[in-house]
Every structure is written in C-alpha cells, then in structure tokens.
Amino acid sequence: MKYLVRENPEAIETLELIEDAFSKRAFLILISCCRVKYEGRAVSRLGLGDRILIIKADGSFLIHQNRNLEPVNWQPPKTKFKTMIKDDIVYIKGVRRYPNESLEVEIHKTYLVSFFIGEDTKSLELAGYEEDMADMIFKNPDLIEEGFRPTSREYSTSQGFIDIIGKDKNGNITVLELKSRHAGVNAVKQLKRYLEDFEDHKKFVRGILVAPSITEDARELLEENKMEFVSLEPPNELKREGNVTLDFYR
Amino acid sequence: MKYLVRENPEAIETLELIEDAFSKRAFLILISCCRVKYEGRAVSRLGLGDRILIIKADGSFLIHQNRNLEPVNWQPPKTKFKTMIKDDIVYIKGVRRYPNESLEVEIHKTYLVSFFIGEDTKSLELAGYEEDMADMIFKNPDLIEEGFRPTSREYSTSQGFIDIIGKDKNGNITVLELKSRHAGVNAVKQLKRYLEDFEDHKKFVRGILVAPSITEDARELLEENKMEFVSLEPPNELKREGNVTLDFYR
DNA sequence: CATTAGATTTCGGCA
DNA sequence: TGCCGAAGTCTAATG
C-alpha cells in the first residue's frame, strides 16, 4: 500500500498534499482546526474546532467531530472539489449537482495530513455466506470438481486477496472467486485481475467463478477469457454460530 | 491540541497506542489492513482489505472503505471496547447492549495510528427543514393562500400528528401536511389518512400538501382525492446569521 | 426505557 | 435519471 503522512504542515504544504491526493484518487484524511459551511438541501454553520476530514476516491466528503456516529457535515459521492489558499488559510469546497449543494471548509491549522492508495476489493457480505462457502469447499473440495484440492485462503496478490487457491487433479493451479449471490461481470473482472497477476509466472492458471448463478454478461466474459463457472449454493444456515476465527473472547 | 502519530507500528505497539487512546478518551484513527465481523441486528463479514478505523470518545466506532459516504461497518455511541493480540494480529472488539451487538476487527497490518485530544466546543447550527417551514407559515400564513389562518400545530389524531391545522377565508377546516423536500405518494397517503379521521365529523375538510415540489404520482393521487398542493420552499436562513468569512469564491 | 417521526437521511434496484 | 422502499438506518424528542 502506498501512503503518505505529514505532521503539522504549513498551509501551502497542506494545499499541495490535498491536491496530490485528489490527482491520485487517494483516500484522504486531515486532522484540522476548521470552520464549516453547508448550503443546499438545508443550511448550516459550524464554528472553529478540531475535526477529522475525510475525502474518498468517489468524492464522498465527511467531517467528523469527536462525538456521534454520524458526521457533523458531509457531502455524498460524486462531489467535485476545489481548493484555495489565502492568508495562510486553506479552503476546500465540495460541490454537487442534483441536488445542488456545497460544503465549504476553512482550515486554520492542520495537525495531520495523510492519504493512501490501498487494496480493498472485498465488499460486505451481510450474512457472511461467502466465508461459509469457503468453509464448505475446504471440507468438501469435490463440490468444485472431482480431484480439486484447495491449498490456501486469502492468498495475497497485488490485486487483493484471492478467496481460495488450489490445484486440480492434473496439478494446474486453480484460482476460485466466491460469490454467495447471483454474480455479475464485476466478479469476472476481479477473477481476471487475479489471473493476470499470475500470468507473470508464465504458467497456466485456471480461474473459476463459484456462485449460485451468474448473469448472461458474466457468462460471456468468462468464456471470452477462458475462465469457468461452477454453480454452488451457499450453505443456507449459519451453523455453529461462533466458531469463526475472530471469536477470541472466551 | 495534543496528538500522536505513528507510522507502520508493530502489532504490539499498535495495541499499546490503542489502549493509550482509550484511556485518554481521545479521537482515534487507524489505517489498517483488516478483516471485519459484525453480529447483532444482522450478521456480516468483510474480507481482508485496507480501511480506515475511527473510534470516538463517546464510543462511536466506524470502519470506512474508500467508497460510499456511509461506513461499511460501525457501532453507535456507548460501545465498550476490548483489545487483544495473538500471533502478531491485533483484535478490537466493540460490544454494545440494547441492542446486543458486537463488531470485531482483526488487524493484520497497521500503516498509521493517530490519536488526538482536540478542542471542539461548537455545535452545528442548522436550518431549512420541516420545523422551519411551520415557523414560517405561522408568521406569514398568506404563503399558503390569502386568508388562511393557522390555529394549531402538532394536532393529535388517531393517525398521528397533523403538522398544521387552520381555517381558510371561507371558514373551512384546512389540514396542512408539510414536507421540506420533494414529496412522493407517501406524503399524500398520510394527508389522506388525516382527512379520513376528520370525515367522521361529517364536515368538509380541505387537505393541502405543502412542499417545494411533488412527484407526478403524488400529484395524481392528490387530484383523485380532491386534495391540493401548495409549492413552498423551506426557509434557508439561520436565526443569527453571522457574517461568515467563508465566501471566497466569486 | 420504548415509541415515533424526520433526515442535507444513504443506498440499491428497477423502470 | 427518477422514484420507491429498506436500513444493523441514526438522532432527538416525548411519554
């Protein structure tokens, strides 16, 4: 992961770092003493104080005080940003259309600027089925195909973590991408990226998308890329609740 | 402001810094590669990836990916925390009662730990919503129509509270349903229920939906039920509009 | 402590 | 893009 941290930057440096983060579409965090103004669906003002500012790659903008779950001010994804500096004060303005609204921050002092470009391909599984599918496959690998033998989980690549890696009965390295629900092209693209990471090794690697079902587009993209699909239903119950490795208390 | 920043801390140091932040009731931020598990009102799992973790002084716990305004996982204020370390993996578990739920994070690598104790006494001043509309209408009833006279707010019916009730220039009882945003069919249905509650009295009662705008479906449903629509924008002014210095563009 | 209604709700799905 | 409905909604107010 690439990242950058700067403590107590001057205003001009703060501005440069913010701009740098924007150009890299990074995950940006500032700890600053600031004033805030919002105008759009409503109108609000927030006087000077120390807060955390977060700007995400998709244009989400959050300002957090040290209390409450919710941000005190925010702007949803697709916000466009402008920055300015005047009299050692840095300004960030996030503007959005539909609805038309703007969030302006007047930064008087910055204690910390940090941005990073991280790996995070995983999306939330609201019932945890994906993990259960992996458990199920490890217990009964023939569910994928006769002779398949998984070797590791959460295998790290530059593209993220491969769900399951193993070998087929002919010894070919086989990469599994698991989806607990009807899978679309995104799942196929993800699998493709994993394989591309392996192709550097000049070895033949099989890619199998494992899901209960896939869209027609996904099926076509799989074929185009010589990858495969195995239909597998996730276990329909969270059995033995609490045997997950995360349970470390008692 | 007191603060602390550490880059790439070892697991044991990460743990110590987290504990230190807890004891100081600081505003804690971590940038980490982690796995997440939630169990409570629902169940969820999130595989390994780089995220921002935030823990606030009031026990709020947020986990943000680099997309979407909302945290991917969270725990509201008053969450109690426990930490642990095992095999160079740091665990944070946030537990809450009423409802009983827990959020567990398995931290494999930490890129940045920072916590600070800041000054922030200011609270948000907000305007532009339903209550402000009601204030505005009471001050200037002709905004609804010439001769309208409001009599009461939050009038209780079996169907809930009517926002504003009054009489038109002909003495007809008039029920207002206020929406500060673009209103849909639900707002119309709600107004309809209020009127039905009045129809027991065998008197003619007008129903007016007051909002900046409504959907086409809402407009049709209003006509079908012989109810009306008055377009009104919520006030966009703060009571004590200070001369804020934030306007720097243009 | 339970219920209720509003929110700069956000978010996903579908027409 | 607009609209509808769900959400681990959150939050403040009220009984």
XYZ file of C-alpha atoms (C1' of nucleotides) in Angstrom:
530
model
C 0.000 0.000 0.000
C 1.231 3.458 -0.876
C 0.695 6.151 1.646
C 1.936 9.483 2.868
C 1.840 11.191 6.242
C 2.768 14.737 7.202
C 2.543 16.310 10.627
C 1.921 19.994 11.168
C 2.245 21.038 7.558
C 2.177 24.703 6.675
C -0.891 25.925 4.813
C 0.799 25.831 1.443
C 2.023 22.314 2.000
C -1.394 21.208 3.174
C -2.858 22.501 -0.045
C -0.268 20.680 -2.140
C -0.879 17.432 -0.327
C -4.618 17.714 -0.787
C -4.187 18.364 -4.488
C -1.787 15.458 -4.723
C -4.298 13.173 -3.057
C -7.026 14.311 -5.455
C -4.886 13.649 -8.515
C -4.097 10.156 -7.248
C -7.693 9.455 -6.274
C -6.424 8.542 -2.840
C -8.152 8.100 0.483
C -7.504 11.433 2.195
C -7.566 12.266 5.886
C -6.919 15.560 7.610
C -6.963 16.431 11.259
C -7.562 20.138 11.337
C -8.929 23.093 13.182
C -11.609 24.366 10.863
C -14.853 26.181 10.285
C -17.598 24.689 8.113
C -20.434 25.990 5.985
C -23.041 23.947 4.201
C -25.680 25.150 1.782
C -28.040 23.075 -0.267
C -30.866 20.877 0.909
C -30.504 22.788 4.167
C -28.161 25.434 5.509
C -25.689 25.035 8.356
C -22.744 26.656 10.038
C -20.135 25.175 12.342
C -17.695 27.388 14.207
C -13.988 26.767 14.712
C -12.938 23.466 16.234
C -10.729 20.397 15.794
C -12.186 17.804 13.465
C -11.360 14.965 11.144
C -11.922 15.489 7.444
C -12.173 12.544 5.093
C -12.351 12.626 1.319
C -12.776 9.385 -0.582
C -11.922 8.392 -4.128
C -15.577 8.500 -5.168
C -15.953 12.077 -3.959
C -17.519 11.369 -0.588
C -16.701 14.096 1.902
C -17.074 13.637 5.655
C -16.399 15.927 8.593
C -16.386 14.265 11.979
C -16.409 15.727 15.443
C -15.272 13.566 18.336
C -18.813 12.514 19.129
C -21.761 10.861 17.419
C -21.690 8.172 14.833
C -22.826 10.485 12.099
C -20.600 13.114 10.522
C -21.473 16.651 11.562
C -21.307 17.707 7.921
C -20.908 15.708 4.768
C -21.331 15.502 1.046
C -22.281 12.279 -0.783
C -20.265 10.604 -3.580
C -19.587 12.398 -6.876
C -18.770 15.652 -5.126
C -16.346 17.819 -7.094
C -13.664 19.676 -5.172
C -11.925 22.989 -5.437
C -9.178 24.253 -3.182
C -7.797 27.641 -2.413
C -5.370 29.331 -0.080
C -5.464 32.862 1.273
C -3.728 34.437 4.247
C -2.424 31.034 5.380
C -5.917 29.641 5.460
C -6.720 26.659 3.268
C -10.174 26.327 1.777
C -11.797 23.206 0.430
C -15.100 23.456 -1.346
C -17.057 20.398 -2.382
C -19.864 20.995 -4.867
C -22.512 18.581 -6.004
C -25.379 18.754 -8.502
C -28.746 17.040 -8.226
C -29.302 18.310 -5.708
C -27.228 21.442 -5.928
C -25.326 21.777 -2.686
C -21.929 22.801 -1.428
C -19.781 22.163 1.598
C -17.002 24.611 2.358
C -14.273 24.163 4.912
C -11.995 26.886 6.150
C -8.883 25.230 7.545
C -6.947 27.361 10.030
C -4.462 24.782 11.178
C -3.679 21.244 10.139
C -2.159 18.786 12.600
C -2.014 15.829 10.281
C -2.466 15.115 6.599
C -2.435 11.570 5.365
C -3.521 9.881 2.209
C -3.132 6.398 0.919
C -3.936 4.181 -2.009
C -4.939 0.878 -0.578
C -6.075 -2.535 -1.691
C -9.663 -3.239 -0.895
C -11.595 -5.346 -3.322
C -13.853 -7.001 -0.820
C -17.434 -5.989 -0.415
C -19.578 -6.578 2.576
C -21.349 -9.900 2.930
C -24.334 -9.081 5.027
C -24.916 -12.657 6.097
C -21.378 -13.939 5.964
C -22.198 -16.573 3.415
C -19.053 -16.176 1.366
C -16.905 -17.262 4.253
C -19.218 -20.185 4.866
C -18.927 -21.186 1.243
C -15.165 -21.258 1.653
C -15.515 -23.414 4.748
C -17.789 -25.741 2.859
C -15.388 -26.030 -0.083
C -12.448 -26.756 2.183
C -14.395 -29.529 3.866
C -15.658 -30.979 0.622
C -13.463 -29.838 -2.295
C -15.204 -32.173 -4.735
C -18.065 -29.665 -4.722
C -15.909 -27.705 -7.166
C -14.873 -30.705 -9.217
C -13.564 -34.164 -8.698
C -9.921 -34.067 -7.672
C -9.757 -30.390 -6.715
C -7.570 -29.745 -3.689
C -7.534 -26.306 -2.045
C -4.213 -25.150 -0.655
C -4.776 -21.694 0.821
C -7.299 -18.995 1.606
C -6.959 -15.233 1.441
C -3.925 -15.534 -0.770
C -2.456 -12.064 -1.168
C -1.858 -10.560 -4.598
C -1.310 -7.024 -5.801
C -4.959 -7.073 -6.826
C -6.268 -8.086 -3.448
C -6.883 -11.355 -1.726
C -7.827 -14.464 -3.640
C -10.620 -16.328 -1.881
C -9.266 -19.841 -2.462
C -6.292 -21.171 -4.357
C -5.658 -24.861 -5.079
C -4.770 -27.447 -7.685
C -6.933 -29.548 -9.925
C -6.423 -33.266 -10.470
C -3.878 -32.503 -13.220
C -1.853 -30.260 -10.965
C -2.932 -26.972 -12.559
C -3.019 -24.021 -10.227
C -6.666 -23.072 -9.828
C -7.996 -19.761 -8.525
C -11.515 -19.582 -7.092
C -13.516 -16.403 -6.771
C -16.503 -16.935 -4.491
C -19.798 -15.093 -4.584
C -22.670 -16.001 -2.342
C -25.197 -14.425 -4.648
C -26.030 -14.113 -8.345
C -22.733 -12.851 -9.736
C -22.223 -10.210 -12.412
C -19.414 -9.040 -14.642
C -17.617 -7.370 -11.764
C -16.904 -10.749 -10.222
C -15.485 -11.969 -13.524
C -13.310 -8.888 -13.895
C -11.999 -9.416 -10.403
C -11.090 -13.018 -11.200
C -9.440 -11.876 -14.396
C -7.230 -9.447 -12.477
C -6.112 -12.188 -10.138
C -5.127 -14.382 -13.071
C -3.261 -11.551 -14.754
C -1.232 -11.219 -11.612
C -0.307 -14.866 -12.010
C 0.398 -14.739 -15.727
C 3.712 -13.113 -14.974
C 4.780 -16.568 -13.893
C 4.117 -17.890 -17.416
C 2.225 -20.848 -16.067
C -1.249 -21.953 -16.988
C -3.676 -20.977 -14.267
C -7.361 -21.842 -14.213
C -9.894 -19.342 -12.986
C -13.235 -20.480 -11.652
C -16.045 -18.248 -10.550
C -18.059 -20.025 -7.873
C -21.557 -18.690 -7.259
C -25.130 -19.919 -7.171
C -25.719 -18.299 -10.556
C -24.326 -15.650 -12.904
C -25.677 -13.078 -15.331
C -25.517 -13.716 -19.066
C -22.926 -10.959 -19.426
C -20.783 -12.614 -16.814
C -21.038 -15.941 -18.621
C -19.906 -14.360 -21.889
C -16.994 -12.560 -20.302
C -15.904 -15.786 -18.638
C -15.866 -17.613 -21.974
C -14.007 -14.808 -23.710
C -11.293 -15.113 -21.111
C -11.230 -18.897 -20.990
C -12.417 -18.974 -17.432
C -15.038 -21.193 -15.893
C -18.134 -21.140 -13.761
C -19.187 -23.596 -11.097
C -22.660 -23.301 -9.658
C -22.702 -23.670 -5.908
C -25.283 -22.602 -3.380
C -24.033 -21.103 -0.127
C -24.937 -23.069 2.978
C -28.385 -21.910 3.901
C -27.796 -21.593 7.605
C -25.227 -20.017 9.842
C -24.453 -23.227 11.541
C -22.428 -23.414 14.743
C -22.538 -19.671 15.221
C -19.302 -18.550 16.749
C -16.678 -20.959 15.585
C -15.181 -18.293 13.408
C -11.547 -17.470 13.990
C -12.457 -13.978 15.101
C -14.008 -15.175 18.318
C -11.241 -14.770 20.775
C -13.092 -13.826 23.880
C -13.981 -16.832 25.990
C -4.108 20.235 20.768
C -2.371 17.102 21.897
C -1.856 14.424 19.385
C 0.278 11.457 18.472
C 1.138 9.833 15.165
C 2.968 6.582 14.466
C 3.682 5.056 11.093
C 3.955 1.329 10.496
C 3.848 0.301 14.129
C 4.372 -3.321 15.066
C 1.355 -5.189 16.341
C 2.317 -4.807 19.981
C 2.869 -1.093 19.581
C -0.423 -0.713 17.775
C -2.149 -2.351 20.694
C -0.443 -0.064 23.199
C -1.360 3.029 21.240
C -4.993 1.962 21.008
C -5.118 1.335 24.745
C -3.458 4.676 25.356
C -6.047 6.428 23.203
C -8.869 4.700 25.089
C -7.522 5.745 28.465
C -7.247 9.351 27.294
C -10.680 9.285 25.648
C -9.019 10.519 22.505
C -10.152 10.658 18.920
C -8.513 7.553 17.431
C -7.736 6.811 13.801
C -6.094 3.760 12.306
C -5.289 2.952 8.716
C -5.059 -0.799 8.606
C -5.415 -3.940 6.574
C -8.142 -5.785 8.387
C -10.981 -8.246 8.384
C -14.316 -7.406 9.991
C -17.139 -9.352 11.562
C -20.419 -7.960 12.821
C -23.107 -9.784 14.732
C -26.202 -8.296 16.258
C -29.182 -6.800 14.489
C -27.779 -8.540 11.428
C -24.695 -10.593 10.630
C -21.937 -9.529 8.271
C -18.452 -10.401 7.188
C -15.871 -8.309 5.372
C -12.737 -9.942 3.983
C -9.221 -8.542 4.196
C -8.610 -5.071 2.850
C -7.228 -1.620 3.644
C -9.594 0.586 5.610
C -9.825 3.498 7.985
C -10.935 2.774 11.529
C -12.240 5.562 13.733
C -13.085 5.355 17.414
C -14.528 8.413 19.129
C -14.578 9.498 22.749
C -18.265 8.613 23.108
C -17.658 5.046 21.937
C -18.667 5.500 18.307
C -16.832 3.056 16.068
C -16.604 3.487 12.304
C -14.932 1.443 9.581
C -14.648 3.154 6.231
C -13.720 1.776 2.849
C -12.550 4.182 0.161
C -16.040 4.462 -1.293
C -19.516 5.449 -0.183
C -20.483 8.050 2.330
C -21.595 5.502 4.891
C -19.188 3.363 6.895
C -19.107 -0.260 5.757
C -19.404 -1.321 9.396
C -19.997 0.650 12.543
C -21.120 0.677 16.109
C -23.077 3.602 17.642
C -22.020 5.617 20.727
C -21.605 3.937 24.118
C -19.832 0.964 22.621
C -17.409 -0.728 25.031
C -14.080 -1.919 23.688
C -11.757 -4.808 24.347
C -8.455 -5.435 22.654
C -6.240 -8.445 22.231
C -3.144 -9.538 20.395
C -2.277 -13.001 19.142
C 0.266 -14.126 16.542
C 1.019 -10.511 15.624
C -2.618 -9.862 14.849
C -4.399 -7.135 16.808
C -8.051 -7.578 17.632
C -10.510 -4.860 18.588
C -13.954 -5.857 19.715
C -16.671 -3.281 20.303
C -19.694 -4.511 22.232
C -22.963 -2.726 22.817
C -26.136 -3.573 24.707
C -29.689 -2.625 23.760
C -29.452 -3.974 21.213
C -26.827 -6.578 21.900
C -24.339 -6.417 19.085
C -20.638 -6.673 18.518
C -18.153 -5.531 15.935
C -14.833 -7.330 15.759
C -11.842 -6.254 13.737
C -8.854 -8.433 13.013
C -5.969 -6.126 12.176
C -3.224 -7.762 10.115
C -1.172 -4.676 9.394
C -1.324 -1.088 10.514
C 0.056 1.683 8.339
C -0.851 4.557 10.590
C -2.088 5.106 14.108
C -3.034 8.546 15.262
C -4.997 9.898 18.124
C -5.621 13.366 19.383
C -7.396 15.313 22.066
C -8.791 18.397 20.448
C -10.816 21.436 21.249
C -14.265 21.460 19.770
C -16.990 23.171 21.719
C -19.004 24.339 18.760
C -22.193 22.623 17.749
C -23.925 22.755 14.430
C -26.458 25.416 13.561
C -28.892 24.069 11.052
C -31.886 25.409 9.199
C -34.071 24.542 6.290
C -36.328 21.758 7.378
C -39.891 20.991 8.293
C -39.982 22.809 11.590
C -38.672 25.964 9.993
C -41.366 25.738 7.356
C -44.006 25.602 10.072
C -42.482 28.641 11.793
C -42.508 30.489 8.528
C -46.147 29.629 7.781
C -47.280 30.754 11.235
C -45.514 34.043 10.767
C -46.847 34.537 7.281
C -49.957 32.396 6.661
C -50.685 34.027 3.309
C -47.816 31.946 1.946
C -50.372 29.127 1.814
C -53.152 31.250 0.396
C -54.760 34.577 1.000
C -56.944 34.448 4.078
C -55.567 31.225 5.545
C -55.305 31.320 9.346
C -53.455 28.558 11.200
C -54.880 27.566 14.567
C -52.665 24.809 15.905
C -49.564 22.754 15.371
C -48.954 19.084 16.045
C -52.680 18.466 16.303
C -53.173 14.919 17.537
C -55.289 12.428 15.576
C -55.593 8.670 15.639
C -53.353 8.696 12.580
C -50.606 10.778 14.104
C -49.908 14.458 14.434
C -51.113 16.917 11.851
C -48.368 19.420 11.100
C -50.624 22.470 10.901
C -54.379 22.867 11.105
C -56.295 26.062 10.377
C -59.165 27.668 8.513
C -59.363 29.199 5.073
C -61.050 32.503 4.335
C -64.400 30.699 3.999
C -64.070 29.059 7.380
C -63.296 25.589 6.050
C -61.095 23.495 8.266
C -57.817 23.075 6.419
C -55.184 20.447 7.152
C -51.589 21.049 6.060
C -49.049 18.321 5.617
C -45.550 19.770 5.390
C -42.581 18.266 3.628
C -39.293 20.080 3.390
C -38.282 18.061 0.321
C -39.678 16.803 -2.938
C -42.689 14.833 -1.733
C -43.951 11.487 -3.023
C -47.120 9.445 -2.759
C -46.477 8.568 0.864
C -46.957 12.169 1.905
C -50.282 12.243 0.058
C -51.410 8.992 1.647
C -50.573 10.373 5.049
C -52.588 13.521 4.400
C -55.468 11.346 3.198
C -55.446 9.392 6.451
C -55.661 12.616 8.445
C -58.682 13.723 6.454
C -60.376 10.361 6.851
C -60.012 10.797 10.574
C -61.858 14.103 10.242
C -64.584 12.787 7.971
C -66.196 11.153 10.971
C -67.277 14.649 11.900
C -69.230 14.927 8.629
C -67.694 18.250 7.838
C -65.866 19.337 4.727
C -62.168 19.468 5.347
C -59.526 20.634 2.905
C -56.206 18.856 2.662
C -53.136 20.670 1.397
C -49.733 19.152 0.852
C -47.084 21.827 1.295
C -43.675 21.060 -0.171
C -41.152 22.581 -2.559
C -42.264 20.076 -5.210
C -44.002 16.718 -5.626
C -43.730 13.687 -7.872
C -46.141 13.154 -10.752
C -47.689 10.178 -8.947
C -48.252 12.326 -5.895
C -49.949 14.991 -7.968
C -52.314 12.453 -9.497
C -53.185 10.908 -6.158
C -53.909 14.360 -4.762
C -56.354 15.123 -7.584
C -58.082 11.769 -7.260
C -58.763 12.563 -3.624
C -59.678 16.195 -4.168
C -56.746 17.434 -2.197
C -54.390 20.251 -3.071
C -50.756 21.137 -3.406
C -49.017 24.355 -2.484
C -45.421 24.798 -3.517
C -43.300 26.292 -0.769
C -39.561 26.265 -0.220
C -38.279 25.798 3.337
C -36.521 28.876 4.711
C -32.808 28.820 4.138
C -31.748 31.195 6.826
C -30.159 30.710 10.167
C -31.659 32.663 13.036
C -28.496 34.529 13.833
C -26.757 34.758 10.510
C -23.256 35.799 11.422
C -21.044 37.461 8.891
C -19.236 34.301 7.997
C -15.999 34.723 6.140
C -16.308 31.524 4.182
C -17.421 33.032 0.928
C -14.245 33.071 -1.038
C -15.385 32.103 -4.495
C -16.542 34.911 -6.660
C -36.598 2.843 28.503
C -39.893 2.314 24.387
C -42.077 4.750 20.535
C -42.241 7.985 16.837
C -41.145 10.887 13.112
C -37.652 13.437 10.480
C -33.285 13.430 7.995
C -28.651 17.540 3.853
C -31.154 10.553 5.504
C -27.951 6.976 2.186
C -28.172 3.128 -0.777
C -29.591 -0.229 -4.051
C -32.763 -1.767 -7.514
C -35.682 -1.073 -11.244
C -38.356 1.247 -14.827
C -32.123 9.666 -14.287
C -36.087 9.457 -11.193
C -38.791 7.074 -7.963
C -39.673 3.747 -4.323
C -38.553 1.148 -0.281
C -35.286 -0.679 3.075
C -31.755 0.143 6.552
C -27.657 -3.122 11.635
C -30.725 3.160 9.405
C -29.260 7.440 13.290
C -31.000 11.094 16.125
C -33.732 13.952 19.035
C -37.976 14.441 21.318
C -41.586 12.625 24.072
C -44.386 9.585 27.226
